[in-house]
PDB file of N, CA and C in Angstrom:
ATOM      1  N   MET E   1       7.662   2.707 -17.239  1.00 48.00           N
ATOM      2  CA  MET E   1       6.812   1.646 -17.816  1.00 48.00           C
ATOM      3  C   MET E   1       6.654   0.513 -16.787  1.00 48.00           C
ATOM      4  N   LEU E   2       5.408   0.159 -16.504  1.00 57.00           N
ATOM      5  CA  LEU E   2       5.133  -0.904 -15.541  1.00 57.00           C
ATOM      6  C   LEU E   2       5.247  -2.267 -16.211  1.00 57.00           C
ATOM      7  N   PRO E   3       5.773  -3.267 -15.495  1.00 58.00           N
ATOM      8  CA  PRO E   3       5.847  -4.612 -16.057  1.00 58.00           C
ATOM      9  C   PRO E   3       4.451  -5.222 -16.218  1.00 58.00           C
ATOM     10  N   SER E   4       4.290  -6.016 -17.277  1.00 67.00           N
ATOM     11  CA  SER E   4       2.994  -6.652 -17.507  1.00 67.00           C
ATOM     12  C   SER E   4       2.763  -7.781 -16.507  1.00 67.00           C
ATOM     13  N   ALA E   5       1.516  -8.232 -16.419  1.00 66.00           N
ATOM     14  CA  ALA E   5       1.164  -9.326 -15.508  1.00 66.00           C
ATOM     15  C   ALA E   5       1.944 -10.597 -15.857  1.00 66.00           C
ATOM     16  N   GLY E   6       2.159 -10.814 -17.148  1.00 67.00           N
ATOM     17  CA  GLY E   6       2.903 -11.997 -17.601  1.00 67.00           C
ATOM     18  C   GLY E   6       4.325 -12.017 -17.058  1.00 67.00           C
ATOM     19  N   VAL E   7       4.981 -10.843 -17.077  1.00 70.00           N
ATOM     20  CA  VAL E   7       6.350 -10.729 -16.562  1.00 70.00           C
ATOM     21  C   VAL E   7       6.370 -11.004 -15.065  1.00 70.00           C
ATOM     22  N   ILE E   8       5.395 -10.421 -14.335  1.00 63.00           N
ATOM     23  CA  ILE E   8       5.300 -10.625 -12.879  1.00 63.00           C
ATOM     24  C   ILE E   8       5.097 -12.108 -12.572  1.00 63.00           C
ATOM     25  N   ILE E   9       4.192 -12.756 -13.322  1.00 63.00           N
ATOM     26  CA  ILE E   9       3.909 -14.180 -13.100  1.00 63.00           C
ATOM     27  C   ILE E   9       5.153 -15.027 -13.413  1.00 63.00           C
ATOM     28  N   ARG E  10       5.880 -14.654 -14.474  1.00 69.00           N
ATOM     29  CA  ARG E  10       7.084 -15.403 -14.845  1.00 69.00           C
ATOM     30  C   ARG E  10       8.141 -15.298 -13.751  1.00 69.00           C
ATOM     31  N   LEU E  11       8.339 -14.083 -13.219  1.00 66.00           N
ATOM     32  CA  LEU E  11       9.268 -13.890 -12.101  1.00 66.00           C
ATOM     33  C   LEU E  11       8.791 -14.656 -10.870  1.00 66.00           C
ATOM     34  N   ALA E  12       7.474 -14.650 -10.681  1.00 61.00           N
ATOM     35  CA  ALA E  12       6.875 -15.326  -9.530  1.00 61.00           C
ATOM     36  C   ALA E  12       7.115 -16.832  -9.599  1.00 61.00           C
ATOM     37  N   THR E  13       6.891 -17.425 -10.768  1.00 61.00           N
ATOM     38  CA  THR E  13       7.069 -18.871 -10.909  1.00 61.00           C
ATOM     39  C   THR E  13       8.538 -19.248 -10.753  1.00 61.00           C
ATOM     40  N   ARG E  14       9.430 -18.352 -11.154  1.00 61.00           N
ATOM     41  CA  ARG E  14      10.861 -18.610 -10.988  1.00 61.00           C
ATOM     42  C   ARG E  14      11.235 -18.654  -9.502  1.00 61.00           C
ATOM     43  N   SER E  15      10.640 -17.730  -8.710  1.00 54.00           N
ATOM     44  CA  SER E  15      10.938 -17.708  -7.272  1.00 54.00           C
ATOM     45  C   SER E  15      10.230 -18.854  -6.530  1.00 54.00           C
ATOM     46  N   THR E  16       9.062 -19.296  -7.026  1.00 52.00           N
ATOM     47  CA  THR E  16       8.355 -20.405  -6.366  1.00 52.00           C
ATOM     48  C   THR E  16       9.057 -21.733  -6.618  1.00 52.00           C
ATOM     49  N   ALA E  17       9.871 -21.792  -7.668  1.00 56.00           N
ATOM     50  CA  ALA E  17      10.647 -23.011  -7.922  1.00 56.00           C
ATOM     51  C   ALA E  17      11.592 -23.302  -6.752  1.00 56.00           C
ATOM     52  N   LYS E  18      12.027 -22.238  -6.086  1.00 58.00           N
ATOM     53  CA  LYS E  18      12.894 -22.388  -4.910  1.00 58.00           C
ATOM     54  C   LYS E  18      12.074 -22.485  -3.617  1.00 58.00           C
ATOM     55  N   HIS E  19      10.754 -22.462  -3.735  1.00 58.00           N
ATOM     56  CA  HIS E  19       9.836 -22.547  -2.588  1.00 58.00           C
ATOM     57  C   HIS E  19      10.029 -21.402  -1.599  1.00 58.00           C
ATOM     58  N   THR E  20      10.275 -20.194  -2.129  1.00 62.00           N
ATOM     59  CA  THR E  20      10.457 -19.032  -1.263  1.00 62.00           C
ATOM     60  C   THR E  20       9.100 -18.435  -0.879  1.00 62.00           C
ATOM     61  N   ILE E  21       8.162 -18.404  -1.857  1.00 61.00           N
ATOM     62  CA  ILE E  21       6.832 -17.830  -1.610  1.00 61.00           C
ATOM     63  C   ILE E  21       5.774 -18.852  -2.023  1.00 61.00           C
ATOM     64  N   PRO E  22       4.760 -19.111  -1.177  1.00 70.00           N
ATOM     65  CA  PRO E  22       3.655 -19.984  -1.585  1.00 70.00           C
ATOM     66  C   PRO E  22       2.897 -19.381  -2.764  1.00 70.00           C
ATOM     67  N   PRO E  23       2.505 -20.196  -3.758  1.00 73.00           N
ATOM     68  CA  PRO E  23       1.828 -19.683  -4.955  1.00 73.00           C
ATOM     69  C   PRO E  23       0.562 -18.888  -4.649  1.00 73.00           C
ATOM     70  N   ARG E  24      -0.204 -19.317  -3.646  1.00 79.00           N
ATOM     71  CA  ARG E  24      -1.453 -18.634  -3.298  1.00 79.00           C
ATOM     72  C   ARG E  24      -1.192 -17.192  -2.875  1.00 79.00           C
ATOM     73  N   ILE E  25      -0.194 -16.985  -2.013  1.00 79.00           N
ATOM     74  CA  ILE E  25       0.173 -15.637  -1.566  1.00 79.00           C
ATOM     75  C   ILE E  25       0.661 -14.806  -2.758  1.00 79.00           C
ATOM     76  N   LEU E  26       1.403 -15.462  -3.643  1.00 77.00           N
ATOM     77  CA  LEU E  26       1.931 -14.816  -4.833  1.00 77.00           C
ATOM     78  C   LEU E  26       0.814 -14.290  -5.726  1.00 77.00           C
ATOM     79  N   ILE E  27      -0.228 -15.114  -5.939  1.00 81.00           N
ATOM     80  CA  ILE E  27      -1.379 -14.705  -6.747  1.00 81.00           C
ATOM     81  C   ILE E  27      -2.058 -13.495  -6.115  1.00 81.00           C
ATOM     82  N   ILE E  28      -2.211 -13.526  -4.778  1.00 83.00           N
ATOM     83  CA  ILE E  28      -2.824 -12.401  -4.060  1.00 83.00           C
ATOM     84  C   ILE E  28      -2.003 -11.127  -4.269  1.00 83.00           C
ATOM     85  N   ILE E  29      -0.669 -11.242  -4.193  1.00 83.00           N
ATOM     86  CA  ILE E  29       0.217 -10.089  -4.392  1.00 83.00           C
ATOM     87  C   ILE E  29       0.062  -9.537  -5.808  1.00 83.00           C
ATOM     88  N   VAL E  30       0.036 -10.435  -6.799  1.00 83.00           N
ATOM     89  CA  VAL E  30      -0.111 -10.018  -8.200  1.00 83.00           C
ATOM     90  C   VAL E  30      -1.443  -9.303  -8.405  1.00 83.00           C
ATOM     91  N   ILE E  31      -2.533  -9.869  -7.856  1.00 83.00           N
ATOM     92  CA  ILE E  31      -3.857  -9.245  -7.963  1.00 83.00           C
ATOM     93  C   ILE E  31      -3.848  -7.869  -7.291  1.00 83.00           C
ATOM     94  N   TYR E  32      -3.194  -7.778  -6.123  1.00 86.00           N
ATOM     95  CA  TYR E  32      -3.116  -6.516  -5.387  1.00 86.00           C
ATOM     96  C   TYR E  32      -2.375  -5.452  -6.195  1.00 86.00           C
ATOM     97  N   ILE E  33      -1.250  -5.841  -6.794  1.00 83.00           N
ATOM     98  CA  ILE E  33      -0.472  -4.911  -7.621  1.00 83.00           C
ATOM     99  C   ILE E  33      -1.288  -4.470  -8.834  1.00 83.00           C
ATOM    100  N   GLU E  34      -1.929  -5.435  -9.515  1.00 82.00           N
ATOM    101  CA  GLU E  34      -2.772  -5.108 -10.665  1.00 82.00           C
ATOM    102  C   GLU E  34      -3.905  -4.178 -10.251  1.00 82.00           C
ATOM    103  N   GLY E  35      -4.478  -4.446  -9.074  1.00 80.00           N
ATOM    104  CA  GLY E  35      -5.551  -3.599  -8.553  1.00 80.00           C
ATOM    105  C   GLY E  35      -5.096  -2.168  -8.324  1.00 80.00           C
ATOM    106  N   LEU E  36      -3.908  -2.009  -7.759  1.00 80.00           N
ATOM    107  CA  LEU E  36      -3.358  -0.669  -7.536  1.00 80.00           C
ATOM    108  C   LEU E  36      -3.118   0.061  -8.852  1.00 80.00           C
ATOM    109  N   VAL E  37      -2.570  -0.658  -9.829  1.00 76.00           N
ATOM    110  CA  VAL E  37      -2.315  -0.076 -11.153  1.00 76.00           C
ATOM    111  C   VAL E  37      -3.631   0.335 -11.800  1.00 76.00           C
ATOM    112  N   PHE E  38      -4.619  -0.566 -11.744  1.00 74.00           N
ATOM    113  CA  PHE E  38      -5.938  -0.304 -12.321  1.00 74.00           C
ATOM    114  C   PHE E  38      -6.579   0.915 -11.665  1.00 74.00           C
ATOM    115  N   ARG E  39      -6.498   0.979 -10.342  1.00 70.00           N
ATOM    116  CA  ARG E  39      -7.075   2.082  -9.576  1.00 70.00           C
ATOM    117  C   ARG E  39      -6.385   3.395  -9.905  1.00 70.00           C
ATOM    118  N   TYR E  40      -5.071   3.332 -10.121  1.00 71.00           N
ATOM    119  CA  TYR E  40      -4.292   4.518 -10.479  1.00 71.00           C
ATOM    120  C   TYR E  40      -4.766   5.098 -11.811  1.00 71.00           C
ATOM    121  N   PHE E  41      -5.043   4.204 -12.783  1.00 67.00           N
ATOM    122  CA  PHE E  41      -5.452   4.665 -14.103  1.00 67.00           C
ATOM    123  C   PHE E  41      -6.926   5.076 -14.160  1.00 67.00           C
ATOM    124  N   VAL E  42      -7.771   4.384 -13.432  1.00 67.00           N
ATOM    125  CA  VAL E  42      -9.211   4.644 -13.518  1.00 67.00           C
ATOM    126  C   VAL E  42      -9.658   5.698 -12.503  1.00 67.00           C
ATOM    127  N   LYS E  43      -9.219   5.541 -11.256  1.00 67.00           N
ATOM    128  CA  LYS E  43      -9.569   6.465 -10.165  1.00 67.00           C
ATOM    129  C   LYS E  43     -11.086   6.603  -9.983  1.00 67.00           C
ATOM    130  N   LYS E  44     -11.792   5.506 -10.143  1.00 63.00           N
ATOM    131  CA  LYS E  44     -13.236   5.469  -9.888  1.00 63.00           C
ATOM    132  C   LYS E  44     -13.503   4.296  -8.956  1.00 63.00           C
ATOM    133  N   GLU E  45     -14.032   4.585  -7.780  1.00 65.00           N
ATOM    134  CA  GLU E  45     -14.195   3.562  -6.750  1.00 65.00           C
ATOM    135  C   GLU E  45     -15.101   2.416  -7.212  1.00 65.00           C
ATOM    136  N   GLN E  46     -16.198   2.735  -7.884  1.00 66.00           N
ATOM    137  CA  GLN E  46     -17.139   1.691  -8.333  1.00 66.00           C
ATOM    138  C   GLN E  46     -16.495   0.759  -9.344  1.00 66.00           C
ATOM    139  N   ASP E  47     -15.756   1.327 -10.299  1.00 69.00           N
ATOM    140  CA  ASP E  47     -15.075   0.510 -11.298  1.00 69.00           C
ATOM    141  C   ASP E  47     -14.033  -0.391 -10.648  1.00 69.00           C
ATOM    142  N   PHE E  48     -13.364   0.135  -9.618  1.00 70.00           N
ATOM    143  CA  PHE E  48     -12.342  -0.638  -8.904  1.00 70.00           C
ATOM    144  C   PHE E  48     -12.971  -1.824  -8.177  1.00 70.00           C
ATOM    145  N   ILE E  49     -14.124  -1.596  -7.533  1.00 74.00           N
ATOM    146  CA  ILE E  49     -14.841  -2.678  -6.837  1.00 74.00           C
ATOM    147  C   ILE E  49     -15.291  -3.735  -7.844  1.00 74.00           C
ATOM    148  N   LEU E  50     -15.808  -3.285  -8.987  1.00 75.00           N
ATOM    149  CA  LEU E  50     -16.229  -4.199 -10.057  1.00 75.00           C
ATOM    150  C   LEU E  50     -15.038  -5.035 -10.538  1.00 75.00           C
ATOM    151  N   PHE E  51     -13.885  -4.369 -10.700  1.00 76.00           N
ATOM    152  CA  PHE E  51     -12.647  -5.031 -11.114  1.00 76.00           C
ATOM    153  C   PHE E  51     -12.253  -6.123 -10.109  1.00 76.00           C
ATOM    154  N   LEU E  52     -12.346  -5.815  -8.820  1.00 79.00           N
ATOM    155  CA  LEU E  52     -12.019  -6.798  -7.781  1.00 79.00           C
ATOM    156  C   LEU E  52     -12.992  -7.974  -7.808  1.00 79.00           C
ATOM    157  N   MET E  53     -14.268  -7.693  -8.029  1.00 80.00           N
ATOM    158  CA  MET E  53     -15.276  -8.752  -8.101  1.00 80.00           C
ATOM    159  C   MET E  53     -14.981  -9.691  -9.269  1.00 80.00           C
ATOM    160  N   VAL E  54     -14.612  -9.127 -10.418  1.00 82.00           N
ATOM    161  CA  VAL E  54     -14.263  -9.924 -11.594  1.00 82.00           C
ATOM    162  C   VAL E  54     -13.040 -10.788 -11.294  1.00 82.00           C
ATOM    163  N   LYS E  55     -12.031 -10.187 -10.650  1.00 80.00           N
ATOM    164  CA  LYS E  55     -10.826 -10.936 -10.284  1.00 80.00           C
ATOM    165  C   LYS E  55     -11.154 -12.097  -9.353  1.00 80.00           C
ATOM    166  N   LYS E  56     -11.974 -11.822  -8.334  1.00 80.00           N
ATOM    167  CA  LYS E  56     -12.357 -12.849  -7.368  1.00 80.00           C
ATOM    168  C   LYS E  56     -13.077 -13.993  -8.074  1.00 80.00           C
ATOM    169  N   PHE E  57     -13.950 -13.650  -9.024  1.00 79.00           N
ATOM    170  CA  PHE E  57     -14.699 -14.648  -9.792  1.00 79.00           C
ATOM    171  C   PHE E  57     -13.753 -15.493 -10.649  1.00 79.00           C
ATOM    172  N   LEU E  58     -12.772 -14.861 -11.286  1.00 77.00           N
ATOM    173  CA  LEU E  58     -11.843 -15.576 -12.158  1.00 77.00           C
ATOM    174  C   LEU E  58     -10.925 -16.516 -11.382  1.00 77.00           C
ATOM    175  N   PHE E  59     -10.500 -16.098 -10.174  1.00 73.00           N
ATOM    176  CA  PHE E  59      -9.534 -16.888  -9.414  1.00 73.00           C
ATOM    177  C   PHE E  59     -10.166 -17.821  -8.388  1.00 73.00           C
ATOM    178  N   SER E  60     -11.505 -17.824  -8.288  1.00 59.00           N
ATOM    179  CA  SER E  60     -12.157 -18.701  -7.303  1.00 59.00           C
ATOM    180  C   SER E  60     -12.278 -20.128  -7.826  1.00 59.00           C
TER     181      SER E  60
END
């Protein structure tokens, strides 16, 4: 079972409290992991590109 985005973000914010990882890099890592998971389940290149575009729009 893969951890949800909420769990990843919660772990991320806990580690950023110690200033180990910059939040911006952390968000990129989370998006990358979510992208890999999404791609694994969908396995359609066009849908994956659309997913990335939506992510970029939401986080811009």
